[in-house]
mmCIF file of C-alpha atoms and ligand atoms in Angstrom:
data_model
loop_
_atom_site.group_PDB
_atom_site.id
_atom_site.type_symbol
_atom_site.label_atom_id
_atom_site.label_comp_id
_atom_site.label_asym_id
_atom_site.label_seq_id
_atom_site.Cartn_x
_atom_site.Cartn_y
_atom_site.Cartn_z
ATOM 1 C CA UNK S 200 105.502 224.444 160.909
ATOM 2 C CA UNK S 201 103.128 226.041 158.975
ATOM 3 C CA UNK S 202 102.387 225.615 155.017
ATOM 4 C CA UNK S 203 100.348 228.499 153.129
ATOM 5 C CA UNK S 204 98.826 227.319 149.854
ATOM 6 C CA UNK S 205 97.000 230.271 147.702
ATOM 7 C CA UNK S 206 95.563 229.075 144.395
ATOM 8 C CA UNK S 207 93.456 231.605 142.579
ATOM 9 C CA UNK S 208 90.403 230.356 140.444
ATOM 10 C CA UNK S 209 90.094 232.098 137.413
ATOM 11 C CA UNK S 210 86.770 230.419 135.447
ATOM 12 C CA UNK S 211 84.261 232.561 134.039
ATOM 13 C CA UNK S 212 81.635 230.646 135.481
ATOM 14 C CA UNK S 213 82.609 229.739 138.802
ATOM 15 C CA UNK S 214 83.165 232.792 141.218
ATOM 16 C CA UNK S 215 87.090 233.915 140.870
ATOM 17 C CA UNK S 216 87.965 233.142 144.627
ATOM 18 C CA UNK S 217 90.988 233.059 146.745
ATOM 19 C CA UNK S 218 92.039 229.913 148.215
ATOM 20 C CA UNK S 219 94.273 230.233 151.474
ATOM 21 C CA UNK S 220 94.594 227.320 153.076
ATOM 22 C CA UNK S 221 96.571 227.157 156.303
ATOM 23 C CA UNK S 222 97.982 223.323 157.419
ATOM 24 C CA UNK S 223 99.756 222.708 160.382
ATOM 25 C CA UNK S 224 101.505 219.727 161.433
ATOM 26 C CA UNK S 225 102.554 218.498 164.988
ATOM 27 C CA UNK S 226 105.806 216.989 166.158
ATOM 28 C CA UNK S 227 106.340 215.108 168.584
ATOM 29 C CA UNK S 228 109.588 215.219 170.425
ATOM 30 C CA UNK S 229 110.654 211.643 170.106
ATOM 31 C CA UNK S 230 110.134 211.678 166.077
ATOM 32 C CA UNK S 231 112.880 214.266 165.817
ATOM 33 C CA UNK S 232 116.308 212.701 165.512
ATOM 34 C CA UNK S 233 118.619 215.632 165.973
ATOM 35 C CA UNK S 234 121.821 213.218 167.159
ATOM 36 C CA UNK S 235 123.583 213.367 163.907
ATOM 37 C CA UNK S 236 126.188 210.412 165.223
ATOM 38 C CA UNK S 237 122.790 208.175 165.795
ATOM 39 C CA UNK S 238 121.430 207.300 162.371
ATOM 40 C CA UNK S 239 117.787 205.474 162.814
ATOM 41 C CA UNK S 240 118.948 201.942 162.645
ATOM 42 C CA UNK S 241 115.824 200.746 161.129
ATOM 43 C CA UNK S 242 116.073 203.017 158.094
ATOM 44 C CA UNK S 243 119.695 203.881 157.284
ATOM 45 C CA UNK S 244 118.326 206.908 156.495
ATOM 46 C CA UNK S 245 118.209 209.516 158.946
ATOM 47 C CA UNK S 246 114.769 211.410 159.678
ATOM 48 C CA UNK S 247 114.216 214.898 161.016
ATOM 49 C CA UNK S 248 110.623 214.858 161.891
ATOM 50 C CA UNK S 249 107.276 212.844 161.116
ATOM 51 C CA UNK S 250 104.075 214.639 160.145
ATOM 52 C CA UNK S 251 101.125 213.488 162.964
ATOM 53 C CA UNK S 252 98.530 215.606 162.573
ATOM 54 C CA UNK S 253 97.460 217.757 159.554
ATOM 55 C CA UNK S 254 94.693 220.629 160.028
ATOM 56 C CA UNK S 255 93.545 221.956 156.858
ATOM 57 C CA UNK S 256 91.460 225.408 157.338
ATOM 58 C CA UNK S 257 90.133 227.152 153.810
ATOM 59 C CA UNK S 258 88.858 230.468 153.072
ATOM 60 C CA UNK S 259 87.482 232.424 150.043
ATOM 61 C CA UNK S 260 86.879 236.138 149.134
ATOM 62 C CA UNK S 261 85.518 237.846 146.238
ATOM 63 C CA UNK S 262 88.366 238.808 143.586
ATOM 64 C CA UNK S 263 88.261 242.563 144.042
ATOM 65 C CA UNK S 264 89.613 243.404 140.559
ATOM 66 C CA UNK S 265 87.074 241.803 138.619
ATOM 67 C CA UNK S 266 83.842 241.856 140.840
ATOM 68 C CA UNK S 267 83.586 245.557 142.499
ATOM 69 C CA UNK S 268 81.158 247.854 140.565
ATOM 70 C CA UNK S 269 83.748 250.759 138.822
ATOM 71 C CA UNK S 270 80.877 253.493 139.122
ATOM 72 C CA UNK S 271 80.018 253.062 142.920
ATOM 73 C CA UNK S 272 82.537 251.125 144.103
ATOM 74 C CA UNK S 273 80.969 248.457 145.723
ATOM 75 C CA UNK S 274 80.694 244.731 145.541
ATOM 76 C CA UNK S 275 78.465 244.245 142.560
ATOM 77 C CA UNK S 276 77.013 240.777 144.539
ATOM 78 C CA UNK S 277 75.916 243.710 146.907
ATOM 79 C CA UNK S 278 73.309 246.294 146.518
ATOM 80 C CA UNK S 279 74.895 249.397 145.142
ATOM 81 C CA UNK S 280 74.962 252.383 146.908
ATOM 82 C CA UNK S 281 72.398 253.996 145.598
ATOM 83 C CA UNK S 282 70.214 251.215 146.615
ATOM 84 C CA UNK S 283 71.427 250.990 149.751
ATOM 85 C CA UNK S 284 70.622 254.400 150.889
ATOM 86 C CA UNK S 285 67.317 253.970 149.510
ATOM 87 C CA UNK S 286 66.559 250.626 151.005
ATOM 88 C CA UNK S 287 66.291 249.085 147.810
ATOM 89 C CA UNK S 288 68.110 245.987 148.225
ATOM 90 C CA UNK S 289 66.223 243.544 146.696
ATOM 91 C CA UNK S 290 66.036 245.679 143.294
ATOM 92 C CA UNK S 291 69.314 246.330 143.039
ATOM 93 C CA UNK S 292 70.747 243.775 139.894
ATOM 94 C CA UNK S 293 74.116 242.935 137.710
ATOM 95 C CA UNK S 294 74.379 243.695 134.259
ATOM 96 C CA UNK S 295 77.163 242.272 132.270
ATOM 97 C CA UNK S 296 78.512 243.497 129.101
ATOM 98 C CA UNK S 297 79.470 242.032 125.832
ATOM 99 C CA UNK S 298 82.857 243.313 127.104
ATOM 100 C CA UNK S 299 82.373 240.701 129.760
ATOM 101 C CA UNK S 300 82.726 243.487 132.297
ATOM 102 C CA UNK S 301 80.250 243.879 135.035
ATOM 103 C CA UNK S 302 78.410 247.242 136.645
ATOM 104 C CA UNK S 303 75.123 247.677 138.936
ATOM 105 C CA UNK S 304 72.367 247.901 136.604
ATOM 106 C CA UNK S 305 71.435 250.827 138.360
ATOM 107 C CA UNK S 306 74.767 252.557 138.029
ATOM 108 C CA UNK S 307 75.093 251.746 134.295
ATOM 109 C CA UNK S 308 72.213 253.065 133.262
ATOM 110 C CA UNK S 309 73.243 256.306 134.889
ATOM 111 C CA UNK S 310 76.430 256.538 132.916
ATOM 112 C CA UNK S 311 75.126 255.325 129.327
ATOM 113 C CA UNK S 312 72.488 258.106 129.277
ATOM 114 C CA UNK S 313 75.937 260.411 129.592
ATOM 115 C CA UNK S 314 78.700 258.312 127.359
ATOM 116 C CA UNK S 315 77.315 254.551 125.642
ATOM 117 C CA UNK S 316 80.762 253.081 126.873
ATOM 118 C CA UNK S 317 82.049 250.912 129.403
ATOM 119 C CA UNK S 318 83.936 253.006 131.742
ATOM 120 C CA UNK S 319 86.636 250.285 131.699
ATOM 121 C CA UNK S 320 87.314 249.302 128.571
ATOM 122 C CA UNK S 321 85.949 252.484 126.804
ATOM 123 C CA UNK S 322 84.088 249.881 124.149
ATOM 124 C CA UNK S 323 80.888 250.284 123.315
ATOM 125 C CA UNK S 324 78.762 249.361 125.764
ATOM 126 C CA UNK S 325 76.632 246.317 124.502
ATOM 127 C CA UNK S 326 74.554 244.026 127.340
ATOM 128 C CA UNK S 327 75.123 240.926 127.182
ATOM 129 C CA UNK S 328 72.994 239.842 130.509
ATOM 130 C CA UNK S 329 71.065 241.332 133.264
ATOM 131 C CA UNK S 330 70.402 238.915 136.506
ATOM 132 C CA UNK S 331 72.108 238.069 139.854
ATOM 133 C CA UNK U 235 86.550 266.000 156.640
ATOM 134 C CA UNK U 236 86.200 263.785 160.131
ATOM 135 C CA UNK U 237 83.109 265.213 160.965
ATOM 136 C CA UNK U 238 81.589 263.485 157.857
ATOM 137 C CA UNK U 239 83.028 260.375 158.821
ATOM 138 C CA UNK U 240 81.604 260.308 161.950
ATOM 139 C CA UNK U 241 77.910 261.262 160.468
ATOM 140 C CA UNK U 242 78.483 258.462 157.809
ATOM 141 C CA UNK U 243 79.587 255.957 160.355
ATOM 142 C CA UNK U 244 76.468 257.091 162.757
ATOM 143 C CA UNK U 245 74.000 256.577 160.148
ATOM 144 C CA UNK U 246 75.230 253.023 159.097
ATOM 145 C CA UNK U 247 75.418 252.113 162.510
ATOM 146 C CA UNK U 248 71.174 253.446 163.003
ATOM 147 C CA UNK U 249 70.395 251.055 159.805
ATOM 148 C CA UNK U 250 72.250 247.763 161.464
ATOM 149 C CA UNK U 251 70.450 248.219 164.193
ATOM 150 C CA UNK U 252 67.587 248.690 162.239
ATOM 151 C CA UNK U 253 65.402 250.849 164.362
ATOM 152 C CA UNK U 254 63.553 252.906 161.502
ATOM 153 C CA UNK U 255 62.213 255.080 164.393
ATOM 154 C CA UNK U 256 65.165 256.671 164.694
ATOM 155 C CA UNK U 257 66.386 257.328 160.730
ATOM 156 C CA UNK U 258 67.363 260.395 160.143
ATOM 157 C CA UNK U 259 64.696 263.525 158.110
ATOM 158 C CA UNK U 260 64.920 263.628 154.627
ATOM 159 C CA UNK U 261 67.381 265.981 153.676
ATOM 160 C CA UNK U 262 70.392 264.965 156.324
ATOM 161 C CA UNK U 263 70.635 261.689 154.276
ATOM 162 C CA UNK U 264 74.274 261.518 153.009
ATOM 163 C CA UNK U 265 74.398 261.618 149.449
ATOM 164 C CA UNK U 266 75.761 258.772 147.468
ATOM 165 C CA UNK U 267 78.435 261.957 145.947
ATOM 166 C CA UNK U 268 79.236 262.254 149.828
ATOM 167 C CA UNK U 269 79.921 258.528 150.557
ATOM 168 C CA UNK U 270 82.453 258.045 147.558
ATOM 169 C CA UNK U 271 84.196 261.351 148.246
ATOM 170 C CA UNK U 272 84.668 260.614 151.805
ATOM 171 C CA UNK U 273 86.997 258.015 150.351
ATOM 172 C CA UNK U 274 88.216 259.707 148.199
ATOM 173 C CA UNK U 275 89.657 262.128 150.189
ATOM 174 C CA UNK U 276 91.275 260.130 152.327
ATOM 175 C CA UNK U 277 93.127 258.787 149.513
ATOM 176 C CA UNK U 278 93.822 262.533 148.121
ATOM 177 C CA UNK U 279 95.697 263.092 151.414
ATOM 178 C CA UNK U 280 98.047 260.643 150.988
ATOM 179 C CA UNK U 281 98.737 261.242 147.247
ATOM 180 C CA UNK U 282 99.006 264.677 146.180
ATOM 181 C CA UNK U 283 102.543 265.434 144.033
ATOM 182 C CA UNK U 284 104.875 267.647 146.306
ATOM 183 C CA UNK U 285 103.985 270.753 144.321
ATOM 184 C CA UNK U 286 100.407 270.626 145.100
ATOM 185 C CA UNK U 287 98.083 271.312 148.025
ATOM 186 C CA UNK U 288 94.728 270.854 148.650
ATOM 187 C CA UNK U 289 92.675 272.675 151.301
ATOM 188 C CA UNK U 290 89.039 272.271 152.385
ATOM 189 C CA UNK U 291 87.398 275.508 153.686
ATOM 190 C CA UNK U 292 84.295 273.494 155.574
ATOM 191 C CA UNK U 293 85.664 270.138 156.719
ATOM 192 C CA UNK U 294 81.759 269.319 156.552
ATOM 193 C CA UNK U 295 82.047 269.872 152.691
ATOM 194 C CA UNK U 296 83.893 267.992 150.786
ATOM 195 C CA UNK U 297 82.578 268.891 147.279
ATOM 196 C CA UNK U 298 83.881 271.910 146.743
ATOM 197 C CA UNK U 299 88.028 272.522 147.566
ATOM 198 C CA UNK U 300 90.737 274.631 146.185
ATOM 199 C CA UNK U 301 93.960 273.505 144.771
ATOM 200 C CA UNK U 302 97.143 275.486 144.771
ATOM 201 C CA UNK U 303 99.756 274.868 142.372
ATOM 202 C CA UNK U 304 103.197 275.673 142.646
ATOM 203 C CA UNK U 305 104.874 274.449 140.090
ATOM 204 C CA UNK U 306 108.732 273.151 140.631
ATOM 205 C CA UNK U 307 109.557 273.459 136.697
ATOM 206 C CA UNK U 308 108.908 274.476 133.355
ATOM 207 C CA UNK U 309 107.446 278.668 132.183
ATOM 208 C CA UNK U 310 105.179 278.786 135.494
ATOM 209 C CA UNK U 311 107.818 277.407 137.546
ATOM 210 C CA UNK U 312 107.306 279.149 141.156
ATOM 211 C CA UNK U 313 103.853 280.612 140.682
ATOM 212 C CA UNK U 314 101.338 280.271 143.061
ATOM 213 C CA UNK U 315 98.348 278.784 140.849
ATOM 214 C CA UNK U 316 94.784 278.605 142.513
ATOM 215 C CA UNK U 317 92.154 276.211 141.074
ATOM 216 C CA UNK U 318 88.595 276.054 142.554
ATOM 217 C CA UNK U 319 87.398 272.678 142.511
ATOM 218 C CA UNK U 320 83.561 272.182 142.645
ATOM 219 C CA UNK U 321 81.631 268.638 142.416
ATOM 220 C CA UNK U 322 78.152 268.275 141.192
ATOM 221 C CA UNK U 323 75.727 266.369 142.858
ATOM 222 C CA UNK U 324 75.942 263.657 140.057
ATOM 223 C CA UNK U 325 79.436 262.898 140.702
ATOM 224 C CA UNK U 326 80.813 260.142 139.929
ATOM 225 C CA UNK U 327 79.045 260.080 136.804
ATOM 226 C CA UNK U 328 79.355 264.124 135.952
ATOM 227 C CA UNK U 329 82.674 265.480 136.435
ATOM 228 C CA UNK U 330 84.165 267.820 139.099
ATOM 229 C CA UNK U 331 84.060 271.596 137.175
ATOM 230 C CA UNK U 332 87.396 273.678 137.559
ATOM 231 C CA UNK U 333 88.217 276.916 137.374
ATOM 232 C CA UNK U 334 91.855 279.115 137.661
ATOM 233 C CA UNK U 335 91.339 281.590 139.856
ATOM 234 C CA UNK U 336 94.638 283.008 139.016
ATOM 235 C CA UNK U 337 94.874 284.972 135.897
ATOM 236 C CA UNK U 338 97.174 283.239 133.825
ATOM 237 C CA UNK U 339 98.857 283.408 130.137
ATOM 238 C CA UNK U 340 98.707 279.746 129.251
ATOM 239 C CA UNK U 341 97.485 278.068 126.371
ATOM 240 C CA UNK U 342 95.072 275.785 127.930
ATOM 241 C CA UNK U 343 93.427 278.186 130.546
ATOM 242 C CA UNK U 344 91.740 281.624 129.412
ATOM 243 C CA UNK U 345 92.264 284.257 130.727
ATOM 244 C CA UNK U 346 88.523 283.726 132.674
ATOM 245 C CA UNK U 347 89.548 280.714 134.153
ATOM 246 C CA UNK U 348 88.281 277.584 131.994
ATOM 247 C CA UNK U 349 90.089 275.245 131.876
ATOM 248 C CA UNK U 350 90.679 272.571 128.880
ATOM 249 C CA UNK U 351 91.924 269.547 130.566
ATOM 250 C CA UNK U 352 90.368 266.486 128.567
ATOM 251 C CA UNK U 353 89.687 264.020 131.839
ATOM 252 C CA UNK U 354 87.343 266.987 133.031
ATOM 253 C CA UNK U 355 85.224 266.926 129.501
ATOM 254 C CA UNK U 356 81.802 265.225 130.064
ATOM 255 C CA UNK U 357 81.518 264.386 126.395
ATOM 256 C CA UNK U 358 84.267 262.838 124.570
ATOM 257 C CA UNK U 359 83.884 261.011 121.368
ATOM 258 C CA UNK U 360 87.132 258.424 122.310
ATOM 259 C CA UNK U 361 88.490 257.638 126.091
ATOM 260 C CA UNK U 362 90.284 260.294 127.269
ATOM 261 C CA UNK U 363 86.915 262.654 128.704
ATOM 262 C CA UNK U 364 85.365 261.910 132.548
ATOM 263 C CA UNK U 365 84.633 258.210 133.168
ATOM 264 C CA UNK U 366 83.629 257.193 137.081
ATOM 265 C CA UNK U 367 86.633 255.123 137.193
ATOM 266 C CA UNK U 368 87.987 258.360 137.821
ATOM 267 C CA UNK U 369 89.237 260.033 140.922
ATOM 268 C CA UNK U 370 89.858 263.373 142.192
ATOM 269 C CA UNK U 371 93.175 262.412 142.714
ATOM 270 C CA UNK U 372 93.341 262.085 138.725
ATOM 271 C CA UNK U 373 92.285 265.821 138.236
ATOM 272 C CA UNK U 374 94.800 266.875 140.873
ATOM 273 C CA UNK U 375 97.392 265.572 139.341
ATOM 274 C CA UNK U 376 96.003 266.371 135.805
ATOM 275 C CA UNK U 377 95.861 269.930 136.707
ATOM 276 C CA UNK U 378 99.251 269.617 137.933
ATOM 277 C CA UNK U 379 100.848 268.367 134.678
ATOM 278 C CA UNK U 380 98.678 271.023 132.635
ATOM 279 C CA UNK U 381 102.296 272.794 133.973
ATOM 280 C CA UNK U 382 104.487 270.063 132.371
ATOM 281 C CA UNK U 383 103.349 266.969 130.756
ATOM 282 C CA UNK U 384 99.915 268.028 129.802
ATOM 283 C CA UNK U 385 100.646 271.243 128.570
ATOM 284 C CA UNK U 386 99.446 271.388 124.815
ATOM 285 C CA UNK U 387 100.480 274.026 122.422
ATOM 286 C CA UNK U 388 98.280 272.313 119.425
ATOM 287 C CA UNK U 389 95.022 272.663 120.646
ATOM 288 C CA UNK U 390 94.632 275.880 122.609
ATOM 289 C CA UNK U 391 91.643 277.723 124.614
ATOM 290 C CA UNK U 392 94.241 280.706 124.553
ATOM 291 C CA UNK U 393 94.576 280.870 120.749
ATOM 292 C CA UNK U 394 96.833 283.781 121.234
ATOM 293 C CA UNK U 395 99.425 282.469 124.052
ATOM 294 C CA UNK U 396 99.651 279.699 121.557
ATOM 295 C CA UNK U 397 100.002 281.880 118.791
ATOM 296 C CA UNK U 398 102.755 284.072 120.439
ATOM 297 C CA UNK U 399 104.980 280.876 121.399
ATOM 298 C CA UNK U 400 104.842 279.627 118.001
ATOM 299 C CA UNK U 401 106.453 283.350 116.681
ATOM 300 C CA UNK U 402 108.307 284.134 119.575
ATOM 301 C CA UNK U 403 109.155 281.726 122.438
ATOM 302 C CA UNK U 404 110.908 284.331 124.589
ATOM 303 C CA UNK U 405 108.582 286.860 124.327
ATOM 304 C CA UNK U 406 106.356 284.271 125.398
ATOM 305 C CA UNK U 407 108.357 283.303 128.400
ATOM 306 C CA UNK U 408 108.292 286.765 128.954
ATOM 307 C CA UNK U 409 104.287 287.647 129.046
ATOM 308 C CA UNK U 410 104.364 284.313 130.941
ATOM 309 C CA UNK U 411 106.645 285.953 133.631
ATOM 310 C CA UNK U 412 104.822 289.326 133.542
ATOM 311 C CA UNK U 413 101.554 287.489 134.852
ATOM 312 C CA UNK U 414 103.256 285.591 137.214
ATOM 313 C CA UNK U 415 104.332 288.953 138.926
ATOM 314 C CA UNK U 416 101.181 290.602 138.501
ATOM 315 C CA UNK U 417 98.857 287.843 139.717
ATOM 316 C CA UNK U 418 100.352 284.712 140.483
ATOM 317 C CA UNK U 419 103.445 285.878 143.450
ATOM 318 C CA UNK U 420 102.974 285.886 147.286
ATOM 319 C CA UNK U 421 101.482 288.328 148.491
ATOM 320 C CA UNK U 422 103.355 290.925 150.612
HETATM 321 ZN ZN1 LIG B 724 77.449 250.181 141.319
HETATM 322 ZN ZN1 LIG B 725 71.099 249.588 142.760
HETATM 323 ZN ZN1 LIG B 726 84.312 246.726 129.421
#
C-alpha cells in the first residue's frame, strides 16, 4: 500500500515548494485476517491488516509558476541565459518588483529600456529589491 | 530545426565538461534568440490552428519562417494568405516583424504588406503591444484571427477597405473576392 501526500507551501518568505511524500507500509501475512467466520477473539472487532513499518521519503522542487524568469525562461535562482552563455554566473542577480513579481536583473533591465512595465502584470514596473 | 538541437545540445555538453580548450570561435556561439526559439518551435509544431501552416526554408534558421493562411471562414475564407515572419536578434524583448506577402483588400493589412496586429507593436501605451511573455505561437494564431476574431473595422491601416464596408458591404465582399482571385488562389 502506498499513501501520496502533496502539500504545497505557499509563504512569501519561505521558498513555495512541493511536498511529495511517499509512505509505505508492510504486512505481514499473519496480521491479515481475511476468514470472515473467524472474528479476532481478543478484540471483537475484526482487523484487516496492521501497519509494521512506515518509510517516509520527501522531495521538493521549485514552484514553476511563480519562480521561472518570464523574459528568458529560466529558473530565476539560476543564472539567466544571457549569463550563462557568457559565463557570467556569479553576476547574474534577482530583482523583485513592487508587483511582487520576480525577473533576472539582467533581463529586466533589457525590457524597461523598451516598455517601464512588468511583462506580467503590465503595472508599472517599480523595484522593490535586488539580491539573491 | 534538429540540426540546431543537436549544435545546442553539443555545446552544453563542451561547457559540463568544462574543457575551455575546446569552446567553440566567437561567432558560432548560439544566440540567446536561438536558445528560446528552439523551444519555441517545438511547441509551434504541436499548436498551430488547422488553417495554418508554418514552414522553415533553412531548418538551421529558425528566425525567419513563413506562415500560410487559409482561412476556413469569414470574407477571405479559402485564400491562400502568405505572411513572412522575421525575428530580430533582440527577440524576446523586440518583437518578430511581419509582413503579407499576398496582396490583400483588408482593413488591417495595406496593400504593401504591414500589418497592424497590436501583440506585434513594440510600443504600446496599455498591455495589449509585444511583452516577452509572448510566443510565436501567439502571433500565429494572432495573424490567424486578423481573418475572424481580430479583424477590426474601427481602426484601419486600409482607411479605404474600411471605408468601402461601412457604405457598401457587398461591394466590399466583392473587391475582397476580386483579390482573392487575382493574388491569393492556387496557382495553376
Ligand atoms: Zn531571465
Ligand atoms: Zn544574467
Ligand atoms: Zn508584475
Amino acid at each position: 500500500m502506498i499513501f501520496n501526500i502533496y502539500s504545497r507551501c505557499q509563504s512569501k518568505e519561505e521558498a513555495s515548494g512541493i511536498v511529495k511524500m511517499a509512505a509505505e507500509n508492510s504486512l505481514e501475512e499473519q496480521d491479515v485476517n481475511m476468514e470472515e467466520n473467524t472474528p479476532s477473539k481478543e478484540q471483537g472487532v475484526q482487523k484487516m491488516f496492521t501497519l509494521k513499518k512506515w518509510n517516509a521519503v520527501a522531495m521538493w522542487s521549485w514552484d514553476v509558476e511563480c519562480d521561472t524568469c518570464a523574459i528568458c525562461r529560466v529558473q530565476v535562482m539560476d543564472a539567466c541565459l544571457r549569463c550563462q552563455s557568457d559565463n557570467k554566473q556569479e553576476e547574474c542577480v534577482v530583482i523583485w518588483g513592487e508587483c511582487n513579481h520576480s525577473f533576472h536583473n539582467c533581463c529586466m533591465s533589457l525590457w524597461v529600456v523598451q516598455n517601464n512595465r512588468c511583462p506580467l502584470c503590465q503595472q508599472e514596473w517599480v523595484v522593490q529589491r535586488i539580491g539573491r | 530545426m534538429i540540426t540546431l538541437a543537436k549544435k545546442i545540445k553539443e555545446e552544453r555538453d563542451k561547457k559540463e565538461k568544462g574543457n575551455r580548450a575546446t569552446e567553440s570561435p566567437k561567432g558560432s556561439r548560439i544566440s540567446v534568440r536561438d536558445k528560446l526559439l528552439t523551444k519555441e518551435v517545438t511547441e509551434l509544431d504541436e499548436n498551430v490552428p488547422e488553417s495554418c501552416k508554418v514552414d522553415f526554408k533553412d531548418p538551421n534558421v529558425l528566425h525567419e519562417f513563413t506562415l500560410t493562411v487559409t482561412p476556413g471562414e469569414g470574407y477571405w475564407k479559402e485564400g491562400i494568405f502568405i505572411f513572412h515572419v522575421m525575428i530580430p536578434e533582440e527577440y524576446n524583448i523586440k518583437p518578430p516583424h511581419v509582413l503579407c506577402e499576398t496582396k490583400i483588400w483588408h482593413p488591417n493589412i495595406s496593400e504593401n504588406g504591414e500589418v497592424c496586429l497590436s501583440l506585434l507593436r513594440e510600443h504600446t501605451l496599455d498591455g495589449s503591444g509585444w511583452a516577452p511573455t509572448r510566443k510565436l505561437k501567439d502571433i500565429v494564431w494572432g495573424l490567424n484571427s486578423l481573418f475572424t476574431d481580430l479583424l477590426n473595422f474601427d481602426d484601419p491601416l486600409n482607411v479605404e477597405a474600411s471605408e468601402l464596408y461601412f457604405k457598401n458591404k457587398e461591394s466590399f465582399r466583392r473587391r475582397v473576392e476580386d483579390y482573392i482571385r487575382l493574388y491569393a488562389s492556387p496557382r495553376r
